[in-house]
Amino acid sequence: MDRDSEKSAAAKSADRGREPQGPSRRWAWHVKMTLEWAMEPLALAEDDRVLEVPCGHGEFIERLFNRWPTVEIVGIDESLPSLTQALARNLGSGVYLIQAATGRLPLQAKSLDAAVCTTALHCVSEPAPLLGELYRVIKPGGILLLMDWCHDYPMQRSRELARRVALRPLVGLHSIRGCRALITKAGFAVTLAEQARLSWRWGMMRFLSRRHG
């Protein structure tokens, strides 16, 4: 092997060392796949103001920013460590991160064109206050994109039971019918309700809803 080939091989080896391996790599693949699926029905204007709550580590915010770099994005989460990781992504001057409880969003009424909630509703003990707050802060005609794991899939129910036994933080999964009822009760008109098995173990659901009035 010549010197250039040795350098190339060493660089590839170093890159592999930086990539997630094993379960972490599989989880990263799952996150990428589900967030891409969640984003498919979303359409934004270049001057829209968008909220993600809870925003976690900022993976979805980063995708929003990369696709619509001119929109204003607000990310809200209760977890300071999660917000710190999101802040480390250096997403630009149009992204604002706020630490706050999801039950009372520090935003003016009817101030958002869109809001996003991804793979988080199952961790919320009382979904109604969060959905009510989202209805309050979204403008009439604005949209809500919600995605979560779906209780209708047997594998998801098995995972939910395993997490409960292990005392891991998970409040409960919703069926697509139950989740649609929660969204409708909050005042939204559901325009899209879909579920899909994105892999043999991941059963997901997504909703696109609009605020009227």
Short mmCIF file of C-alpha atoms in Angstrom, two decimals:
data_model
loop_
_atom_site.label_atom_id
_atom_site.label_comp_id
_atom_site.label_asym_id
_atom_site.label_seq_id
_atom_site.Cartn_x
_atom_site.Cartn_y
_atom_site.Cartn_z
CA MET A 1 0.00 0.00 0.00
CA ASP A 2 1.41 3.41 -1.01
CA ARG A 3 1.46 6.44 1.29
CA ASP A 4 -1.67 8.05 -0.23
CA SER A 5 -3.61 4.80 0.15
CA GLU A 6 -2.49 4.49 3.77
CA LYS A 7 -3.71 8.05 4.47
CA SER A 8 -7.06 7.31 2.81
CA ALA A 9 -7.52 4.10 4.79
CA ALA A 10 -6.62 5.87 8.03
CA ALA A 11 -9.11 8.65 7.30
CA LYS A 12 -11.90 6.16 6.60
CA SER A 13 -11.08 4.32 9.81
CA ALA A 14 -11.23 7.57 11.78
CA ASP A 15 -14.59 8.45 10.20
CA ARG A 16 -15.97 5.05 11.19
CA GLY A 17 -14.81 5.68 14.72
CA ARG A 18 -16.84 8.88 14.85
CA GLU A 19 -20.03 7.27 13.50
CA PRO A 20 -22.57 5.77 15.92
CA GLN A 21 -22.15 2.02 16.22
CA GLY A 22 -24.41 -0.83 17.36
CA PRO A 23 -27.64 0.22 19.10
CA SER A 24 -26.69 3.90 18.85
CA ARG A 25 -26.35 3.61 15.08
CA ARG A 26 -29.70 1.82 14.79
CA TRP A 27 -31.36 4.50 16.92
CA ALA A 28 -29.82 7.28 14.81
CA TRP A 29 -31.18 5.55 11.70
CA HIS A 30 -34.63 5.33 13.30
CA VAL A 31 -34.61 9.02 14.26
CA LYS A 32 -33.57 10.02 10.73
CA MET A 33 -36.26 7.87 9.12
CA THR A 34 -39.10 8.98 11.41
CA LEU A 35 -38.26 12.68 11.18
CA GLU A 36 -38.12 12.48 7.38
CA TRP A 37 -41.53 10.77 7.40
CA ALA A 38 -42.91 13.41 9.77
CA MET A 39 -41.74 16.27 7.55
CA GLU A 40 -43.28 14.94 4.31
CA PRO A 41 -46.70 16.64 4.60
CA LEU A 42 -45.34 19.92 5.97
CA ALA A 43 -45.38 23.00 3.73
CA LEU A 44 -44.11 26.36 4.99
CA ALA A 45 -43.82 29.86 3.55
CA GLU A 46 -40.45 31.60 3.65
CA ASP A 47 -41.55 34.10 6.31
CA ASP A 48 -43.47 31.70 8.58
CA ARG A 49 -42.95 31.53 12.34
CA VAL A 50 -42.77 27.92 13.54
CA LEU A 51 -42.67 26.29 16.97
CA GLU A 52 -41.40 22.87 17.97
CA VAL A 53 -42.39 21.68 21.44
CA PRO A 54 -40.77 19.88 23.08
CA CYS A 55 -37.75 20.41 20.86
CA GLY A 56 -35.37 17.96 22.59
CA HIS A 57 -31.84 17.98 21.19
CA GLY A 58 -32.87 19.97 18.12
CA GLU A 59 -32.82 17.24 15.45
CA PHE A 60 -36.10 18.31 13.87
CA ILE A 61 -35.32 22.01 14.23
CA GLU A 62 -32.11 21.40 12.28
CA ARG A 63 -34.10 19.73 9.49
CA LEU A 64 -36.58 22.60 9.43
CA PHE A 65 -33.75 25.12 9.24
CA ASN A 66 -31.96 23.25 6.45
CA ARG A 67 -35.13 23.03 4.35
CA TRP A 68 -36.57 26.49 5.12
CA PRO A 69 -33.61 28.67 6.18
CA THR A 70 -35.64 31.91 6.15
CA VAL A 71 -38.38 30.87 8.59
CA GLU A 72 -38.26 31.88 12.24
CA ILE A 73 -38.10 28.80 14.48
CA VAL A 74 -38.85 28.70 18.20
CA GLY A 75 -37.91 25.61 20.20
CA ILE A 76 -39.30 25.07 23.69
CA ASP A 77 -38.31 22.34 26.12
CA GLU A 78 -38.34 21.85 29.89
CA SER A 79 -34.92 20.14 29.87
CA LEU A 80 -31.90 22.43 30.08
CA PRO A 81 -29.45 19.64 29.04
CA SER A 82 -31.54 19.01 25.92
CA LEU A 83 -31.60 22.71 25.06
CA THR A 84 -27.83 22.89 25.59
CA GLN A 85 -27.35 20.14 23.00
CA ALA A 86 -29.74 21.89 20.63
CA LEU A 87 -27.86 25.16 21.10
CA ALA A 88 -24.60 23.41 20.18
CA ARG A 89 -25.94 22.86 16.66
CA ASN A 90 -25.36 26.59 15.93
CA LEU A 91 -28.42 26.84 13.71
CA GLY A 92 -28.39 30.57 13.07
CA SER A 93 -29.96 33.84 14.15
CA GLY A 94 -33.50 32.81 13.17
CA VAL A 95 -33.66 30.00 15.74
CA TYR A 96 -34.71 30.77 19.32
CA LEU A 97 -34.54 28.24 22.16
CA ILE A 98 -36.55 28.70 25.35
CA GLN A 99 -36.70 26.69 28.57
CA ALA A 100 -40.33 26.50 29.68
CA ALA A 101 -43.06 24.10 30.74
CA THR A 102 -45.21 22.75 27.92
CA GLY A 103 -48.43 23.42 29.83
CA ARG A 104 -48.01 27.20 29.60
CA LEU A 105 -46.10 28.35 26.55
CA PRO A 106 -44.42 31.78 26.87
CA LEU A 107 -45.81 32.96 23.53
CA GLN A 108 -48.52 35.40 22.53
CA ALA A 109 -51.87 34.11 21.34
CA LYS A 110 -52.22 33.62 17.57
CA SER A 111 -48.52 34.35 16.99
CA LEU A 112 -47.45 31.22 15.06
CA ASP A 113 -48.03 29.99 11.53
CA ALA A 114 -47.24 26.39 12.43
CA ALA A 115 -46.32 24.15 15.35
CA VAL A 116 -44.67 20.75 15.45
CA CYS A 117 -44.74 18.03 18.11
CA THR A 118 -42.78 14.86 17.26
CA THR A 119 -42.46 11.61 19.26
CA ALA A 120 -43.31 13.40 22.48
CA LEU A 121 -47.02 13.11 23.24
CA HIS A 122 -46.55 9.67 24.85
CA CYS A 123 -44.34 11.33 27.48
CA VAL A 124 -46.96 13.94 28.43
CA SER A 125 -49.14 12.92 31.38
CA GLU A 126 -51.88 15.40 30.44
CA PRO A 127 -51.97 16.00 26.65
CA ALA A 128 -55.00 18.33 26.78
CA PRO A 129 -53.19 21.36 28.29
CA LEU A 130 -50.37 21.09 25.74
CA LEU A 131 -52.77 20.78 22.80
CA GLY A 132 -54.84 23.63 24.20
CA GLU A 133 -51.75 25.82 24.40
CA LEU A 134 -50.81 24.93 20.83
CA TYR A 135 -54.29 25.95 19.70
CA ARG A 136 -53.93 29.24 21.59
CA VAL A 137 -50.61 30.24 20.03
CA ILE A 138 -51.33 29.16 16.44
CA LYS A 139 -52.95 31.73 14.14
CA PRO A 140 -56.35 31.01 12.57
CA GLY A 141 -55.56 29.00 9.47
CA GLY A 142 -52.24 27.85 10.93
CA ILE A 143 -51.23 24.21 11.11
CA LEU A 144 -50.20 21.64 13.70
CA LEU A 145 -48.00 18.70 12.72
CA LEU A 146 -48.00 15.91 15.29
CA MET A 147 -46.19 12.57 15.06
CA ASP A 148 -45.81 9.83 17.66
CA TRP A 149 -45.48 6.12 18.18
CA CYS A 150 -48.79 4.36 17.60
CA HIS A 151 -50.40 2.04 20.17
CA ASP A 152 -52.21 0.17 17.38
CA TYR A 153 -49.08 -1.85 16.57
CA PRO A 154 -48.39 -4.94 18.75
CA MET A 155 -44.64 -4.28 18.82
CA GLN A 156 -45.23 -0.78 20.15
CA ARG A 157 -47.49 -2.14 22.90
CA SER A 158 -44.77 -4.63 23.84
CA ARG A 159 -42.18 -1.87 24.02
CA GLU A 160 -44.53 0.24 26.13
CA LEU A 161 -44.98 -2.62 28.61
CA ALA A 162 -41.22 -3.24 28.75
CA ARG A 163 -40.55 0.41 29.51
CA ARG A 164 -43.19 0.42 32.25
CA VAL A 165 -41.63 -2.65 33.87
CA ALA A 166 -38.20 -1.00 33.68
CA LEU A 167 -39.67 2.20 35.19
CA ARG A 168 -38.44 4.25 32.26
CA PRO A 169 -40.18 7.59 31.64
CA LEU A 170 -43.12 6.82 29.38
CA VAL A 171 -46.67 7.82 30.24
CA GLY A 172 -48.55 5.95 27.55
CA LEU A 173 -49.00 5.49 23.84
CA HIS A 174 -52.15 6.56 22.03
CA SER A 175 -54.06 4.83 19.25
CA ILE A 176 -54.57 6.79 16.04
CA ARG A 177 -58.26 7.08 16.89
CA GLY A 178 -57.55 8.27 20.43
CA CYS A 179 -54.93 10.78 19.32
CA ARG A 180 -57.24 12.17 16.65
CA ALA A 181 -59.93 12.64 19.30
CA LEU A 182 -57.49 14.60 21.50
CA ILE A 183 -56.52 16.89 18.62
CA THR A 184 -60.14 17.47 17.61
CA LYS A 185 -61.19 18.16 21.21
CA ALA A 186 -58.53 20.89 21.38
CA GLY A 187 -60.30 22.66 18.51
CA PHE A 188 -58.24 21.62 15.48
CA ALA A 189 -59.64 20.26 12.22
CA VAL A 190 -57.66 17.16 11.23
CA THR A 191 -56.81 17.20 7.52
CA LEU A 192 -54.42 14.23 7.50
CA ALA A 193 -54.28 11.17 9.76
CA GLU A 194 -51.95 8.35 8.76
CA GLN A 195 -50.17 5.45 10.37
CA ALA A 196 -47.28 3.42 9.00
CA ARG A 197 -44.90 0.69 9.99
CA LEU A 198 -41.57 2.29 9.19
CA SER A 199 -39.70 -0.89 10.11
CA TRP A 200 -40.60 -4.23 11.67
CA ARG A 201 -40.49 -2.65 15.14
CA TRP A 202 -41.53 0.98 14.61
CA GLY A 203 -45.24 1.74 14.17
CA MET A 204 -45.85 5.48 13.81
CA MET A 205 -48.73 7.88 13.25
CA ARG A 206 -48.82 11.45 11.96
CA PHE A 207 -51.46 14.16 11.86
CA LEU A 208 -51.70 17.44 10.01
CA SER A 209 -54.36 19.69 11.51
CA ARG A 210 -55.54 23.24 10.99
CA ARG A 211 -56.84 25.85 13.38
CA HIS A 212 -60.08 27.52 12.35
CA GLY A 213 -61.54 30.66 13.90
#
